[in-house]
PDB file of C-alpha atoms in Angstrom:
ATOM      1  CA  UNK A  25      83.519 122.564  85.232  1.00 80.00           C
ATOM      2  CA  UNK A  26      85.974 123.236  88.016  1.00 82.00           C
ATOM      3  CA  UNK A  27      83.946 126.245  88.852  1.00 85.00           C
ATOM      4  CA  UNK A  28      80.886 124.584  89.006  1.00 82.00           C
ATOM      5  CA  UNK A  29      82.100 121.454  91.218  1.00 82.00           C
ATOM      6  CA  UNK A  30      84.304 123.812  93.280  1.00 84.00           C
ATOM      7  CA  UNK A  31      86.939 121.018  92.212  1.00 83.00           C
ATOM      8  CA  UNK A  32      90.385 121.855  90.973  1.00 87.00           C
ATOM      9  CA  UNK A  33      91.291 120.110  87.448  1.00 87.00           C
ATOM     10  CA  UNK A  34      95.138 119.878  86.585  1.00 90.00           C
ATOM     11  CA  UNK A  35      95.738 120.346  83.108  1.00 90.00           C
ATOM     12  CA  UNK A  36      98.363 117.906  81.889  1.00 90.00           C
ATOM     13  CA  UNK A  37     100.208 119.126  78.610  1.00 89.00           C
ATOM     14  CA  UNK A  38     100.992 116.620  76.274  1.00 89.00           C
ATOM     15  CA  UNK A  39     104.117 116.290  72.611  1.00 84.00           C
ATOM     16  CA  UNK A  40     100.848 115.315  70.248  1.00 81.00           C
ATOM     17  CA  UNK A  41      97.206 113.897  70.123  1.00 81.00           C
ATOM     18  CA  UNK A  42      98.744 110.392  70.194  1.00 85.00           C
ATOM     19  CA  UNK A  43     100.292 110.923  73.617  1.00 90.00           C
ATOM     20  CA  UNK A  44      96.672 112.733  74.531  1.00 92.00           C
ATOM     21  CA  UNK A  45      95.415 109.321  73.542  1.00 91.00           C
ATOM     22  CA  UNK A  46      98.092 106.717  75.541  1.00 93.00           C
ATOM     23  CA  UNK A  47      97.496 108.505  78.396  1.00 94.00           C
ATOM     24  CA  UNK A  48      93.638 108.455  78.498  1.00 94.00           C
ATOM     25  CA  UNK A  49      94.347 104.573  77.802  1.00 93.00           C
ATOM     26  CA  UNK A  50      96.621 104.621  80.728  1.00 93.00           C
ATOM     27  CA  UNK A  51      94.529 106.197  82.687  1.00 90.00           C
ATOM     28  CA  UNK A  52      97.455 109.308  83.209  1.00 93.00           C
ATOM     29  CA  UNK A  53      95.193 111.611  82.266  1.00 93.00           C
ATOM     30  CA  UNK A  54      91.074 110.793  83.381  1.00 94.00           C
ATOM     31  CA  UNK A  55      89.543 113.557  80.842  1.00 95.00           C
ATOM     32  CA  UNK A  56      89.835 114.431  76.977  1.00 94.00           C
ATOM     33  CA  UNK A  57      87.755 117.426  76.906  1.00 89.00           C
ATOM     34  CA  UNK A  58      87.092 117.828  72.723  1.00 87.00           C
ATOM     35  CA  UNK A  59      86.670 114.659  70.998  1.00 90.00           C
ATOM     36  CA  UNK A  60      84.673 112.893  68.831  1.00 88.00           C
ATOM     37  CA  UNK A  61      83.280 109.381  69.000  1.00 90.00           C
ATOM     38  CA  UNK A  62      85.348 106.850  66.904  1.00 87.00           C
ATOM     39  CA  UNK A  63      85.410 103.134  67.159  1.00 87.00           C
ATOM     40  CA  UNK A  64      88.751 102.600  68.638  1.00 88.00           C
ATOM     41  CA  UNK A  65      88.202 105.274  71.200  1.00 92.00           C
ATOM     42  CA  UNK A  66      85.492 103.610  71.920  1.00 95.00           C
ATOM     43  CA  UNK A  67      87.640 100.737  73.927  1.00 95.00           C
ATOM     44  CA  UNK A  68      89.445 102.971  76.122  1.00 96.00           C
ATOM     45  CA  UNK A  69      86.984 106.474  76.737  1.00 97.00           C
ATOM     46  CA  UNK A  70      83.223 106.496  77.503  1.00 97.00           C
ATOM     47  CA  UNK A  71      81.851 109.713  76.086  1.00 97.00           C
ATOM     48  CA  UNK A  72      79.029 112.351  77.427  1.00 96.00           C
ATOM     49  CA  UNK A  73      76.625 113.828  75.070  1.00 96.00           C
ATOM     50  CA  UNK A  74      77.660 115.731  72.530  1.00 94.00           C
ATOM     51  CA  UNK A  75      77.788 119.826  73.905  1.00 91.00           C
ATOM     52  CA  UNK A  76      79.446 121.401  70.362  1.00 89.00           C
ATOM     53  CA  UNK A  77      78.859 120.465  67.037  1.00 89.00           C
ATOM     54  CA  UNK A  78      81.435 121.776  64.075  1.00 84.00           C
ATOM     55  CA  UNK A  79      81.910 121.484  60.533  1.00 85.00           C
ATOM     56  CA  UNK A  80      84.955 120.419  58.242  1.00 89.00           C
ATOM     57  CA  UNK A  81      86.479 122.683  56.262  1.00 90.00           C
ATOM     58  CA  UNK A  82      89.105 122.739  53.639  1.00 91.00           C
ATOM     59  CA  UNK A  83      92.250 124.679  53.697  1.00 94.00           C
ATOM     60  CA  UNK A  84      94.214 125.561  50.763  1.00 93.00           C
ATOM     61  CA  UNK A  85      96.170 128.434  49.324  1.00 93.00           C
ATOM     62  CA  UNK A  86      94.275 131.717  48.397  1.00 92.00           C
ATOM     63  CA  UNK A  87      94.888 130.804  44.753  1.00 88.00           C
ATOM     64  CA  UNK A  88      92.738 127.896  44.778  1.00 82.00           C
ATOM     65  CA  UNK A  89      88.951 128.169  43.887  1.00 79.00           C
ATOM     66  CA  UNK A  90      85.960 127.345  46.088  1.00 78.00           C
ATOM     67  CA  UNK A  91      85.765 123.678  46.724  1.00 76.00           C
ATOM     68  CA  UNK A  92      82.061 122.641  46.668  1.00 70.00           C
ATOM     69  CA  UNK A  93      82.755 118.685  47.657  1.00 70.00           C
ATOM     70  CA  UNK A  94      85.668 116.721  48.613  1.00 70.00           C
ATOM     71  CA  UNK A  95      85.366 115.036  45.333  1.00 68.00           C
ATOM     72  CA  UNK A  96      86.781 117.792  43.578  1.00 68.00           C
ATOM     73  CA  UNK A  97      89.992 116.109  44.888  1.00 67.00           C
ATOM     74  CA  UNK A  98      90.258 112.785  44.366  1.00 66.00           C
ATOM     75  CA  UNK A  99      93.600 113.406  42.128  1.00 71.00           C
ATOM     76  CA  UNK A 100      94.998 116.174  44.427  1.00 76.00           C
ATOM     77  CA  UNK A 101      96.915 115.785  47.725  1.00 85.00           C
ATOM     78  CA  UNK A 102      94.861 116.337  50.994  1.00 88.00           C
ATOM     79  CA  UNK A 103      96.455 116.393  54.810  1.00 93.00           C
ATOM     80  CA  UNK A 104      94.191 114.474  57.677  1.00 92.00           C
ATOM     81  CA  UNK A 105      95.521 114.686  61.342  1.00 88.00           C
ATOM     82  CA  UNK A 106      96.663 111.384  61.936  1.00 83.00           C
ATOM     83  CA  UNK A 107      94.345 109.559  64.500  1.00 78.00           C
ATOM     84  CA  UNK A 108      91.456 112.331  63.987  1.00 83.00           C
ATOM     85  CA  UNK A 109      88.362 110.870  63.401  1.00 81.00           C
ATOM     86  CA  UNK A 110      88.218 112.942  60.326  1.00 85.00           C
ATOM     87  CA  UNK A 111      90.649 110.527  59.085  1.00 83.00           C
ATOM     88  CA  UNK A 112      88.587 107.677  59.898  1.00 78.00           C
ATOM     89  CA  UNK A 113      85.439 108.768  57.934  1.00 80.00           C
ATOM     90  CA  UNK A 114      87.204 109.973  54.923  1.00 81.00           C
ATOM     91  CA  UNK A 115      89.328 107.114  54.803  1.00 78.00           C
ATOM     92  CA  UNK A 116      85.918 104.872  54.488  1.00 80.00           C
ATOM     93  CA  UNK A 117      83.990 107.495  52.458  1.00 79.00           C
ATOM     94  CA  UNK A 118      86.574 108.695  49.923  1.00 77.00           C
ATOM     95  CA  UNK A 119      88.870 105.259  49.536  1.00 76.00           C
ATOM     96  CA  UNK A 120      90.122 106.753  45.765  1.00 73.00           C
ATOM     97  CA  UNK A 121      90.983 110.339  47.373  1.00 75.00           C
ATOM     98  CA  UNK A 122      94.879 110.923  48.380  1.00 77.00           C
ATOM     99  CA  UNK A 123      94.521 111.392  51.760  1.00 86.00           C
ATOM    100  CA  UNK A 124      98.144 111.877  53.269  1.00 90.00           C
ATOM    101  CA  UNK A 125      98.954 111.876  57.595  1.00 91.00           C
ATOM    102  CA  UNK A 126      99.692 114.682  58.859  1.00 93.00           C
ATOM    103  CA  UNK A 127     101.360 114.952  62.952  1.00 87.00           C
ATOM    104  CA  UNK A 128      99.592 118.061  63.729  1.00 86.00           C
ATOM    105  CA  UNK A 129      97.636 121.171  62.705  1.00 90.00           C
ATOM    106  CA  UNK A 130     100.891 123.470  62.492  1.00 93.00           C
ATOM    107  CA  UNK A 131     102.532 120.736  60.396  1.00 94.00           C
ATOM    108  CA  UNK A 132      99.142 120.612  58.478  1.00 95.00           C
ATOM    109  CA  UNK A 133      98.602 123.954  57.808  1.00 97.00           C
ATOM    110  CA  UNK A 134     102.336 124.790  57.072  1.00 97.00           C
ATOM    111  CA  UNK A 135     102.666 122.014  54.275  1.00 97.00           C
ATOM    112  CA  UNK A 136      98.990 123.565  52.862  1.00 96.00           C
ATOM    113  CA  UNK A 137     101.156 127.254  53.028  1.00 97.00           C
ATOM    114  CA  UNK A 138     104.831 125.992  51.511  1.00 96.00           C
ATOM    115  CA  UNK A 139     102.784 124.172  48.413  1.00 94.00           C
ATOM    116  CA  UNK A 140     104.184 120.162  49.923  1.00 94.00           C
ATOM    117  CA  UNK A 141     100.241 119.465  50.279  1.00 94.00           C
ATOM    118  CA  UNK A 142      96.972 121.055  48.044  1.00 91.00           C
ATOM    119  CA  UNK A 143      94.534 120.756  50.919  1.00 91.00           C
ATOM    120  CA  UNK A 144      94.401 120.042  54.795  1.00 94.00           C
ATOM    121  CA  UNK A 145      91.207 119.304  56.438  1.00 92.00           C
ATOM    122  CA  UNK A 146      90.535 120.347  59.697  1.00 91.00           C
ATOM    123  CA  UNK A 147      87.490 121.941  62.343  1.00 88.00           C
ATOM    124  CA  UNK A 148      87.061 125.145  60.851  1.00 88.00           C
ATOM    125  CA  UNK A 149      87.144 127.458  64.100  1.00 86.00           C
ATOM    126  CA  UNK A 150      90.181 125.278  64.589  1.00 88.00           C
ATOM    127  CA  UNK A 151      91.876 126.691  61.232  1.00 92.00           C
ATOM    128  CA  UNK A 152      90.774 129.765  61.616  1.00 92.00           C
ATOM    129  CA  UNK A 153      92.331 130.253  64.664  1.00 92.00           C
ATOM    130  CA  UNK A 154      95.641 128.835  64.046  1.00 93.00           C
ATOM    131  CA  UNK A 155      96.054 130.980  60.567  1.00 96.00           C
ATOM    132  CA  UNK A 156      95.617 133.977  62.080  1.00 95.00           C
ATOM    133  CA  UNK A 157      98.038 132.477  64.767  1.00 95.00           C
ATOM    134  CA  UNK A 158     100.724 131.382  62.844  1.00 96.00           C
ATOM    135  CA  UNK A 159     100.454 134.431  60.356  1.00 96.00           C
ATOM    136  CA  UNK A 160      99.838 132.285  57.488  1.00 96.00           C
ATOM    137  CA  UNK A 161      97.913 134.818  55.338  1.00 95.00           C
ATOM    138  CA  UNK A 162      98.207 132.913  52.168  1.00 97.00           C
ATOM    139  CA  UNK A 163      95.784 130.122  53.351  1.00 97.00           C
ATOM    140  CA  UNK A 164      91.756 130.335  53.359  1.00 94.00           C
ATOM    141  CA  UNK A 165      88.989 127.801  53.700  1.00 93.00           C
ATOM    142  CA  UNK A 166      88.262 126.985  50.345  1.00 90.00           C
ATOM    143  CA  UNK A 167      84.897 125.410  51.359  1.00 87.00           C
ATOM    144  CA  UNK A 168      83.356 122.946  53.834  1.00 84.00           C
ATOM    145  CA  UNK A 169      83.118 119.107  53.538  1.00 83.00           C
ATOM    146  CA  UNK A 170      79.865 117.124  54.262  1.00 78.00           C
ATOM    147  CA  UNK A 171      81.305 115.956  57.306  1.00 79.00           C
ATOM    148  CA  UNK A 172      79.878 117.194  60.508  1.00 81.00           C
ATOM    149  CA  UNK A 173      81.334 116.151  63.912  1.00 83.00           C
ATOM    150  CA  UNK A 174      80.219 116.834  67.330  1.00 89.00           C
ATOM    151  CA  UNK A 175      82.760 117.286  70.205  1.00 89.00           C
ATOM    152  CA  UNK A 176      82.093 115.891  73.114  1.00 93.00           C
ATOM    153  CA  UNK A 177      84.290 114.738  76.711  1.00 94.00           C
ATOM    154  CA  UNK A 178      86.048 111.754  76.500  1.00 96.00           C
ATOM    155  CA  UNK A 179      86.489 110.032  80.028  1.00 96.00           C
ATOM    156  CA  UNK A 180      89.156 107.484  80.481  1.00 95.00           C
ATOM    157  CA  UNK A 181      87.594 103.835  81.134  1.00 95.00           C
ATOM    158  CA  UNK A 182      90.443 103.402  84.026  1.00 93.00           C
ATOM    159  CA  UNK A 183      88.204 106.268  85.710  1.00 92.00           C
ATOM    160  CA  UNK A 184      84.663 105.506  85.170  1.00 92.00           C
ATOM    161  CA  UNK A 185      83.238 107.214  88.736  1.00 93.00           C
ATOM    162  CA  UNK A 186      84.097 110.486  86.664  1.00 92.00           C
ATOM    163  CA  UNK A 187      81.331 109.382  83.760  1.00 94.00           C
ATOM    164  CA  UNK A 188      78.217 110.325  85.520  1.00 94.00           C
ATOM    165  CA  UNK A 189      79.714 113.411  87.150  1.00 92.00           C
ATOM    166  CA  UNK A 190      81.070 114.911  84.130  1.00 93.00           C
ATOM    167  CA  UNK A 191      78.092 114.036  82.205  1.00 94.00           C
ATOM    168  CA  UNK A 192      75.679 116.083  84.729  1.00 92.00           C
ATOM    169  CA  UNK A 193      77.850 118.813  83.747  1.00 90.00           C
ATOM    170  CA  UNK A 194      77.346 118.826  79.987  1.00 90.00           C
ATOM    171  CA  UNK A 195      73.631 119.392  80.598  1.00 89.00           C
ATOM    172  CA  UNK A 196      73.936 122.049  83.541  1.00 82.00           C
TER     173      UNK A 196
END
């Protein structure tokens, strides 16, 4: 995007997805580049069209068998990033599931490895990536989840001139 407006963006580095969040509602920080539409983002982003869509998957230890629907754990433990809008749905969809908060996809993925948690769901290229990151070779993706989310740019409403600009770019 910077390339294509000729326009400099600052990237501002933020503790956790919460303080991602305060400062879009602050208007700190004017652009969330991967999100996904939830209801209370809704009050404090305006969102372009969707450019990347993903699917769910479930992370467990390599001992655990394929995982066909997220059914098969309504009596096991399951991490959700807390705030994701994975959390949202889930929390709606699968009310008798044990769905437990989770700060962040390290501290996800490392209570998944150490046995604390059975599952952790999460974007797969996201898992993926931080496995191989963090050396965790005792986790896989035991299967996918019939969620399907589609990232998109979240633009703070305390910059809304930055809406139809950022939008063009999605589609260029």
């Amino acid at each position: 995007f910077a390339q294509r407006l000729g326009i400099p963006f600052r990237f501002i580095a933020t503790d956790s997805w919460k303080q991602s969040q305060e400062w879009a509602k602050a208007g700190t920080c004017d652009i969330l580049p991967m999100v996904s539409i939830t209801e209370e983002r809704k009050a404090y982003l305006t969102f372009t069209d969707p450019y990347l869509s993903y699917s769910v998957g479930i992370i467990s230890a390599n001992d655990l068998p394929f995982i066909s629907v997220l059914n098969d754990f309504a009596e096991h433990s399951v991490g959700i990033g807390k705030g994701s809008s994975i959390w949202d749905y889930v929390k709606k969809e699968f009310p008798e599931n044990i769905f437990l908060p989770v700060d962040g996809i390290e501290e996800g993925l490392l209570k998944v490895s150490s046995g604390r948690i059975e599952a952790y769901l999460i974007a797969v290229p996201v898992a993926t990536h931080n496995i191989k990151d963090m050396g965790l070779t005792n986790l896989k993706v035991a299967g996918h989840v019939e969620i399907k989310k589609q990232l998109r740019i979240g633009i703070s409403r305390q910059s809304p001139q930055l809406s139809p600009i950022i939008q063009k770019l999605v589609h260029a």
